PDB file of C-alpha atoms in Angstrom:
ATOM      1  CA  MET A   1      98.826 112.028  -6.250  1.00 60.00           C
ATOM      2  CA  GLN A   2      96.283 111.410  -9.002  1.00 65.00           C
ATOM      3  CA  ALA A   3      98.871 112.431 -11.580  1.00 71.00           C
ATOM      4  CA  LEU A   4     101.227 109.767 -10.228  1.00 70.00           C
ATOM      5  CA  ILE A   5      98.512 107.125 -10.414  1.00 72.00           C
ATOM      6  CA  ASP A   6      97.683 108.101 -13.982  1.00 73.00           C
ATOM      7  CA  GLN A   7     101.340 107.837 -14.953  1.00 78.00           C
ATOM      8  CA  LEU A   8     101.690 104.419 -13.341  1.00 79.00           C
ATOM      9  CA  VAL A   9      98.546 103.121 -15.021  1.00 78.00           C
ATOM     10  CA  LEU A  10      99.788 104.375 -18.380  1.00 81.00           C
ATOM     11  CA  PHE A  11     103.202 102.825 -17.723  1.00 82.00           C
ATOM     12  CA  ILE A  12     101.920  99.347 -16.915  1.00 84.00           C
ATOM     13  CA  GLN A  13      99.462  99.552 -19.793  1.00 78.00           C
ATOM     14  CA  ASN A  14     102.295 100.245 -22.223  1.00 80.00           C
ATOM     15  CA  ASN A  15     104.879  98.040 -20.486  1.00 81.00           C
ATOM     16  CA  GLN A  16     102.955  94.948 -19.483  1.00 82.00           C
ATOM     17  CA  SER A  17     106.080  92.951 -18.647  1.00 85.00           C
ATOM     18  CA  TRP A  18     106.803  95.434 -15.840  1.00 89.00           C
ATOM     19  CA  ALA A  19     103.278  95.439 -14.427  1.00 88.00           C
ATOM     20  CA  GLY A  20     103.972  92.710 -11.861  1.00 89.00           C
ATOM     21  CA  LEU A  21     107.024  94.496 -10.481  1.00 92.00           C
ATOM     22  CA  VAL A  22     105.158  97.812 -10.214  1.00 90.00           C
ATOM     23  CA  ILE A  23     102.297  96.136  -8.341  1.00 91.00           C
ATOM     24  CA  PHE A  24     104.793  94.374  -6.050  1.00 94.00           C
ATOM     25  CA  ILE A  25     106.473  97.675  -5.171  1.00 91.00           C
ATOM     26  CA  MET A  26     103.151  99.398  -4.504  1.00 90.00           C
ATOM     27  CA  THR A  27     101.639  96.667  -2.311  1.00 91.00           C
ATOM     28  CA  PHE A  28     104.968  96.257  -0.524  1.00 93.00           C
ATOM     29  CA  GLY A  29     105.170  99.986   0.131  1.00 89.00           C
ATOM     30  CA  GLU A  30     101.577 100.275   1.332  1.00 88.00           C
ATOM     31  CA  SER A  31     102.254  97.545   3.909  1.00 87.00           C
ATOM     32  CA  LEU A  32     105.317  99.236   5.429  1.00 88.00           C
ATOM     33  CA  PHE A  33     105.187 100.811   8.868  1.00 86.00           C
ATOM     34  CA  VAL A  34     104.069 104.475   8.595  1.00 80.00           C
ATOM     35  CA  LEU A  35     105.298 104.798   4.988  1.00 81.00           C
ATOM     36  CA  GLY A  36     102.231 102.896   3.847  1.00 79.00           C
ATOM     37  CA  ILE A  37     100.094 105.952   4.575  1.00 80.00           C
ATOM     38  CA  PHE A  38     101.653 107.729   1.605  1.00 81.00           C
ATOM     39  CA  ILE A  39     101.531 104.868  -0.939  1.00 80.00           C
ATOM     40  CA  PRO A  40      98.390 104.928  -3.139  1.00 75.00           C
ATOM     41  CA  ALA A  41      98.322 101.218  -3.941  1.00 80.00           C
ATOM     42  CA  THR A  42      94.563 100.945  -3.409  1.00 81.00           C
ATOM     43  CA  VAL A  43      93.724 103.368  -6.239  1.00 81.00           C
ATOM     44  CA  LEU A  44      96.264 101.766  -8.555  1.00 85.00           C
ATOM     45  CA  LEU A  45      94.833  98.293  -7.910  1.00 86.00           C
ATOM     46  CA  PHE A  46      91.352  99.525  -8.778  1.00 85.00           C
ATOM     47  CA  ALA A  47      92.667 100.779 -12.118  1.00 85.00           C
ATOM     48  CA  THR A  48      94.624  97.545 -12.610  1.00 87.00           C
ATOM     49  CA  GLY A  49      91.398  95.585 -12.197  1.00 86.00           C
ATOM     50  CA  THR A  50      89.953  97.390 -15.216  1.00 85.00           C
ATOM     51  CA  LEU A  51      93.027  96.521 -17.280  1.00 86.00           C
ATOM     52  CA  ILE A  52      92.617  92.853 -16.338  1.00 87.00           C
ATOM     53  CA  ALA A  53      88.942  92.914 -17.319  1.00 84.00           C
ATOM     54  CA  THR A  54      89.741  94.375 -20.754  1.00 84.00           C
ATOM     55  CA  GLY A  55      92.422  91.748 -21.364  1.00 83.00           C
ATOM     56  CA  THR A  56      95.277  94.254 -21.293  1.00 84.00           C
ATOM     57  CA  LEU A  57      96.922  92.464 -18.347  1.00 85.00           C
ATOM     58  CA  ASP A  58      96.977  88.829 -17.260  1.00 88.00           C
ATOM     59  CA  ALA A  59      95.468  88.269 -13.827  1.00 86.00           C
ATOM     60  CA  GLY A  60      97.935  85.574 -12.750  1.00 90.00           C
ATOM     61  CA  PRO A  61     101.159  87.632 -12.532  1.00 90.00           C
ATOM     62  CA  ILE A  62      99.316  90.587 -11.002  1.00 92.00           C
ATOM     63  CA  LEU A  63      97.841  88.401  -8.262  1.00 93.00           C
ATOM     64  CA  PHE A  64     101.158  86.674  -7.590  1.00 95.00           C
ATOM     65  CA  TRP A  65     103.295  89.804  -7.369  1.00 94.00           C
ATOM     66  CA  GLY A  66     100.671  91.852  -5.563  1.00 93.00           C
ATOM     67  CA  ILE A  67     100.142  89.209  -2.878  1.00 95.00           C
ATOM     68  CA  ALA A  68     103.903  88.699  -2.558  1.00 95.00           C
ATOM     69  CA  GLY A  69     104.484  92.429  -2.040  1.00 94.00           C
ATOM     70  CA  ALA A  70     101.796  92.636   0.634  1.00 93.00           C
ATOM     71  CA  ILE A  71     103.204  89.619   2.498  1.00 95.00           C
ATOM     72  CA  VAL A  72     106.804  90.847   2.406  1.00 95.00           C
ATOM     73  CA  GLY A  73     105.806  94.371   3.463  1.00 93.00           C
ATOM     74  CA  ASP A  74     103.857  93.171   6.489  1.00 94.00           C
ATOM     75  CA  ALA A  75     106.583  90.685   7.422  1.00 95.00           C
ATOM     76  CA  LEU A  76     109.243  93.408   7.321  1.00 94.00           C
ATOM     77  CA  SER A  77     107.081  95.697   9.475  1.00 92.00           C
ATOM     78  CA  PHE A  78     106.553  92.850  11.948  1.00 94.00           C
ATOM     79  CA  TRP A  79     110.294  92.145  12.171  1.00 94.00           C
ATOM     80  CA  LEU A  80     110.910  95.856  12.740  1.00 92.00           C
ATOM     81  CA  GLY A  81     108.640  95.712  15.773  1.00 90.00           C
ATOM     82  CA  ARG A  82     110.306  92.540  17.083  1.00 90.00           C
ATOM     83  CA  TRP A  83     113.784  94.023  16.601  1.00 90.00           C
ATOM     84  CA  MET A  84     113.264  97.528  17.973  1.00 87.00           C
ATOM     85  CA  GLY A  85     110.623  96.806  20.585  1.00 85.00           C
ATOM     86  CA  PRO A  86     108.357  99.457  22.189  1.00 85.00           C
ATOM     87  CA  LYS A  87     110.746 102.306  21.410  1.00 83.00           C
ATOM     88  CA  VAL A  88     109.783 102.172  17.733  1.00 83.00           C
ATOM     89  CA  LEU A  89     106.240 103.220  18.687  1.00 83.00           C
ATOM     90  CA  ARG A  90     107.495 106.054  20.881  1.00 81.00           C
ATOM     91  CA  HIS A  91     109.792 107.609  18.299  1.00 78.00           C
ATOM     92  CA  LYS A  92     109.451 111.375  18.036  1.00 77.00           C
ATOM     93  CA  ARG A  93     108.739 111.153  14.317  1.00 75.00           C
ATOM     94  CA  LEU A  94     105.487 109.370  15.188  1.00 77.00           C
ATOM     95  CA  ASN A  95     104.091 112.310  17.161  1.00 78.00           C
ATOM     96  CA  ALA A  96     101.670 113.093  14.341  1.00 79.00           C
ATOM     97  CA  TYR A  97     100.363 109.515  14.388  1.00 80.00           C
ATOM     98  CA  ARG A  98      99.879 108.917  18.118  1.00 83.00           C
ATOM     99  CA  ARG A  99      96.161 108.343  17.689  1.00 85.00           C
ATOM    100  CA  GLN A 100      96.662 105.726  14.967  1.00 84.00           C
ATOM    101  CA  VAL A 101      99.313 103.948  17.030  1.00 85.00           C
ATOM    102  CA  ALA A 102      97.070 103.927  20.103  1.00 86.00           C
ATOM    103  CA  ARG A 103      94.137 102.567  18.081  1.00 88.00           C
ATOM    104  CA  ALA A 104      96.354  99.888  16.538  1.00 87.00           C
ATOM    105  CA  ARG A 105      97.606  98.799  19.965  1.00 89.00           C
ATOM    106  CA  LEU A 106      94.086  98.602  21.375  1.00 90.00           C
ATOM    107  CA  PHE A 107      92.777  96.799  18.293  1.00 89.00           C
ATOM    108  CA  PHE A 108      95.550  94.221  18.438  1.00 90.00           C
ATOM    109  CA  TYR A 109      95.180  93.806  22.213  1.00 88.00           C
ATOM    110  CA  ARG A 110      91.475  93.010  21.774  1.00 89.00           C
ATOM    111  CA  TYR A 111      91.564  90.788  18.708  1.00 89.00           C
ATOM    112  CA  GLY A 112      95.125  89.453  18.267  1.00 87.00           C
ATOM    113  CA  PHE A 113      95.243  87.086  15.290  1.00 90.00           C
ATOM    114  CA  LEU A 114      91.986  88.453  13.891  1.00 90.00           C
ATOM    115  CA  ALA A 115      93.365  92.009  14.064  1.00 90.00           C
ATOM    116  CA  VAL A 116      96.264  91.061  11.784  1.00 91.00           C
ATOM    117  CA  LEU A 117      93.896  89.196   9.495  1.00 89.00           C
ATOM    118  CA  ILE A 118      91.541  92.105   8.832  1.00 88.00           C
ATOM    119  CA  ALA A 119      93.833  95.120   9.370  1.00 87.00           C
ATOM    120  CA  ARG A 120      94.671  95.263   5.646  1.00 87.00           C
ATOM    121  CA  PHE A 121      91.063  96.240   5.000  1.00 86.00           C
ATOM    122  CA  LEU A 122      91.154  99.061   7.576  1.00 83.00           C
ATOM    123  CA  GLY A 123      92.948 101.974   5.945  1.00 75.00           C
ATOM    124  CA  PRO A 124      94.094 103.928   9.026  1.00 74.00           C
ATOM    125  CA  LEU A 125      95.442 100.815  10.779  1.00 81.00           C
ATOM    126  CA  ARG A 126      96.852  98.863   7.847  1.00 85.00           C
ATOM    127  CA  CYS A 127     100.481  99.936   8.166  1.00 84.00           C
ATOM    128  CA  PHE A 128     100.576  99.995  11.987  1.00 89.00           C
ATOM    129  CA  ILE A 129      99.199  96.609  13.067  1.00 91.00           C
ATOM    130  CA  PRO A 130     102.123  94.411  11.874  1.00 93.00           C
ATOM    131  CA  THR A 131     104.691  96.464  13.784  1.00 91.00           C
ATOM    132  CA  VAL A 132     102.441  96.588  16.846  1.00 92.00           C
ATOM    133  CA  ALA A 133     102.093  92.804  16.634  1.00 93.00           C
ATOM    134  CA  GLY A 134     105.882  92.479  16.614  1.00 93.00           C
ATOM    135  CA  VAL A 135     106.302  94.866  19.536  1.00 91.00           C
ATOM    136  CA  MET A 136     103.649  93.053  21.580  1.00 90.00           C
ATOM    137  CA  GLY A 137     105.319  89.681  21.081  1.00 89.00           C
ATOM    138  CA  MET A 138     102.920  87.852  18.779  1.00 92.00           C
ATOM    139  CA  PRO A 139     104.373  84.428  17.842  1.00 93.00           C
ATOM    140  CA  GLU A 140     105.799  84.689  14.347  1.00 92.00           C
ATOM    141  CA  LEU A 141     104.085  81.561  13.018  1.00 94.00           C
ATOM    142  CA  ARG A 142     100.666  82.934  13.972  1.00 93.00           C
ATOM    143  CA  PHE A 143     101.500  86.330  12.509  1.00 95.00           C
ATOM    144  CA  GLN A 144     102.750  84.945   9.208  1.00 94.00           C
ATOM    145  CA  LEU A 145      99.687  82.727   8.888  1.00 95.00           C
ATOM    146  CA  ALA A 146      97.403  85.738   9.312  1.00 93.00           C
ATOM    147  CA  ASN A 147      99.687  87.757   7.034  1.00 94.00           C
ATOM    148  CA  ILE A 148      99.482  85.263   4.178  1.00 95.00           C
ATOM    149  CA  ILE A 149      95.731  84.651   4.477  1.00 93.00           C
ATOM    150  CA  SER A 150      94.918  88.357   4.615  1.00 92.00           C
ATOM    151  CA  ALA A 151      97.117  89.127   1.592  1.00 94.00           C
ATOM    152  CA  ILE A 152      95.413  86.386  -0.438  1.00 93.00           C
ATOM    153  CA  LEU A 153      92.003  87.858   0.407  1.00 91.00           C
ATOM    154  CA  TRP A 154      92.991  91.525   0.194  1.00 91.00           C
ATOM    155  CA  LEU A 155      94.438  91.755  -3.294  1.00 91.00           C
ATOM    156  CA  PRO A 156      91.499  90.216  -5.204  1.00 89.00           C
ATOM    157  CA  ALA A 157      89.149  92.364  -3.119  1.00 88.00           C
ATOM    158  CA  LEU A 158      90.915  95.528  -4.326  1.00 87.00           C
ATOM    159  CA  LEU A 159      91.097  94.384  -7.933  1.00 87.00           C
ATOM    160  CA  ALA A 160      87.435  93.343  -7.983  1.00 85.00           C
ATOM    161  CA  PRO A 161      85.732  96.796  -8.084  1.00 82.00           C
ATOM    162  CA  GLY A 162      87.642  97.938 -11.166  1.00 81.00           C
ATOM    163  CA  TYR A 163      87.277  94.509 -12.766  1.00 80.00           C
ATOM    164  CA  LEU A 164      83.512  94.353 -12.176  1.00 81.00           C
ATOM    165  CA  ALA A 165      82.989  97.960 -13.230  1.00 76.00           C
ATOM    166  CA  SER A 166      84.750  97.312 -16.523  1.00 70.00           C
ATOM    167  CA  LEU A 167      82.734  94.147 -17.138  1.00 68.00           C
ATOM    168  CA  SER A 168      79.537  96.059 -16.404  1.00 63.00           C
ATOM    169  CA  VAL A 169      80.380  98.665 -19.028  1.00 59.00           C
ATOM    170  CA  GLU A 170      81.158  95.979 -21.590  1.00 56.00           C
ATOM    171  CA  ALA A 171      77.960  94.128 -20.750  1.00 53.00           C
ATOM    172  CA  LEU A 172      75.925  97.302 -21.231  1.00 51.00           C
ATOM    173  CA  LYS A 173      77.538  97.878 -24.596  1.00 55.00           C
ATOM    174  CA  GLN A 174      76.685  94.340 -25.685  1.00 57.00           C
ATOM    175  CA  GLY A 175      73.203  94.361 -24.173  1.00 53.00           C
ATOM    176  CA  GLN A 176      73.976  91.592 -21.698  1.00 51.00           C
ATOM    177  CA  HIS A 177      71.442  92.766 -19.130  1.00 53.00           C
ATOM    178  CA  SER A 178      71.515  89.612 -17.013  1.00 54.00           C
ATOM    179  CA  THR A 179      75.255  90.014 -16.498  1.00 56.00           C
ATOM    180  CA  VAL A 180      74.786  93.649 -15.524  1.00 53.00           C
ATOM    181  CA  TYR A 181      72.065  92.775 -13.042  1.00 55.00           C
ATOM    182  CA  SER A 182      74.240  90.064 -11.498  1.00 60.00           C
ATOM    183  CA  LEU A 183      77.180  92.423 -11.100  1.00 58.00           C
ATOM    184  CA  VAL A 184      75.019  95.175  -9.665  1.00 58.00           C
ATOM    185  CA  GLY A 185      73.459  92.685  -7.274  1.00 59.00           C
ATOM    186  CA  LEU A 186      76.861  91.565  -6.056  1.00 62.00           C
ATOM    187  CA  ALA A 187      77.913  95.170  -5.547  1.00 63.00           C
ATOM    188  CA  VAL A 188      74.747  95.925  -3.567  1.00 58.00           C
ATOM    189  CA  ILE A 189      75.196  92.850  -1.371  1.00 60.00           C
ATOM    190  CA  ALA A 190      78.828  93.752  -0.705  1.00 62.00           C
ATOM    191  CA  THR A 191      77.849  97.331   0.194  1.00 62.00           C
ATOM    192  CA  ILE A 192      75.086  96.185   2.547  1.00 59.00           C
ATOM    193  CA  ALA A 193      77.448  93.719   4.242  1.00 60.00           C
ATOM    194  CA  TRP A 194      80.039  96.450   4.735  1.00 63.00           C
ATOM    195  CA  LEU A 195      77.439  98.825   6.197  1.00 60.00           C
ATOM    196  CA  VAL A 196      76.146  96.146   8.587  1.00 60.00           C
ATOM    197  CA  ILE A 197      79.653  95.329   9.804  1.00 66.00           C
ATOM    198  CA  ARG A 198      80.443  99.011  10.239  1.00 64.00           C
ATOM    199  CA  LYS A 199      77.212  99.636  12.154  1.00 60.00           C
ATOM    200  CA  ARG A 200      77.815  96.690  14.463  1.00 64.00           C
ATOM    201  CA  ARG A 201      81.327  97.959  15.151  1.00 65.00           C
ATOM    202  CA  GLU A 202      79.989 101.426  15.979  1.00 63.00           C
ATOM    203  CA  VAL A 203      77.379  99.977  18.343  1.00 57.00           C
ATOM    204  CA  LYS A 204      79.986  97.810  20.043  1.00 59.00           C
ATOM    205  CA  ASN A 205      82.315 100.784  20.487  1.00 64.00           C
ATOM    206  CA  LYS A 206      79.489 102.845  21.988  1.00 59.00           C
ATOM    207  CA  GLN A 207      78.637 100.038  24.393  1.00 53.00           C
ATOM    208  CA  THR A 208      82.280  99.699  25.407  1.00 59.00           C
ATOM    209  CA  ASN A 209      82.602 103.433  26.026  1.00 59.00           C
ATOM    210  CA  SER A 210      79.361 103.432  27.983  1.00 52.00           C
ATOM    211  CA  HIS A 211      80.584 100.616  30.239  1.00 50.00           C
ATOM    212  CA  LYS A 212      83.829 102.473  30.814  1.00 53.00           C
ATOM    213  CA  ARG A 213      81.961 105.629  31.829  1.00 54.00           C
ATOM    214  CA  ILE A 214      79.737 103.646  34.200  1.00 43.00           C
ATOM    215  CA  ARG A 215      82.744 101.976  35.867  1.00 53.00           C
ATOM    216  CA  HIS A 216      84.498 105.325  36.160  1.00 51.00           C
ATOM    217  CA  HIS A 217      81.387 106.868  37.736  1.00 48.00           C
ATOM    218  CA  ASP A 218      81.087 103.986  40.216  1.00 48.00           C
ATOM    219  CA  ILE A 219      84.685 104.445  41.273  1.00 49.00           C
TER     220      ILE A 219
END
């Protein structure tokens, strides 16, 4: 897989006019039901962020095509769920992914609109939630609103690490210590925020499981 990423990075570096299309295909593919598991768009976007920081690529086309691919991929997955209904989640080819499907169903059942909004940032659920939303009858207007907002937030978030890392290296080379400290500070804050959110989610899950065990014991 790393060899494929290296080849794609080299390709878009040497063929900048094709970079937008490549990013569209990758973000589109990573958003598709089940198939998204096998598409390494996240790693490619990190590398693309470094190319933007060095001036090799323009940010505008990358953002446009990347966001467009993510939106279209999720929309297609949603329509698949609306069209095929529950049987798409019970297909025999999904036997290896029963746990992911069950988690996606529970996550969507609990959070609805918010689940679609943040699912892009949750690797194991990213390519299941849109189809689950379609199967479970989410109104299309609400889904597409969450789809568009999440895509607009998701793509810059994936480009940012590579972009900031490249800027940090350049700042070190030029002795711009204040810039380095600012970038490091942002990275630390982002990491702390992620850890806090993850910890709160773990605590909430433990509390939910505990309540379930208590109710089961009472019965």
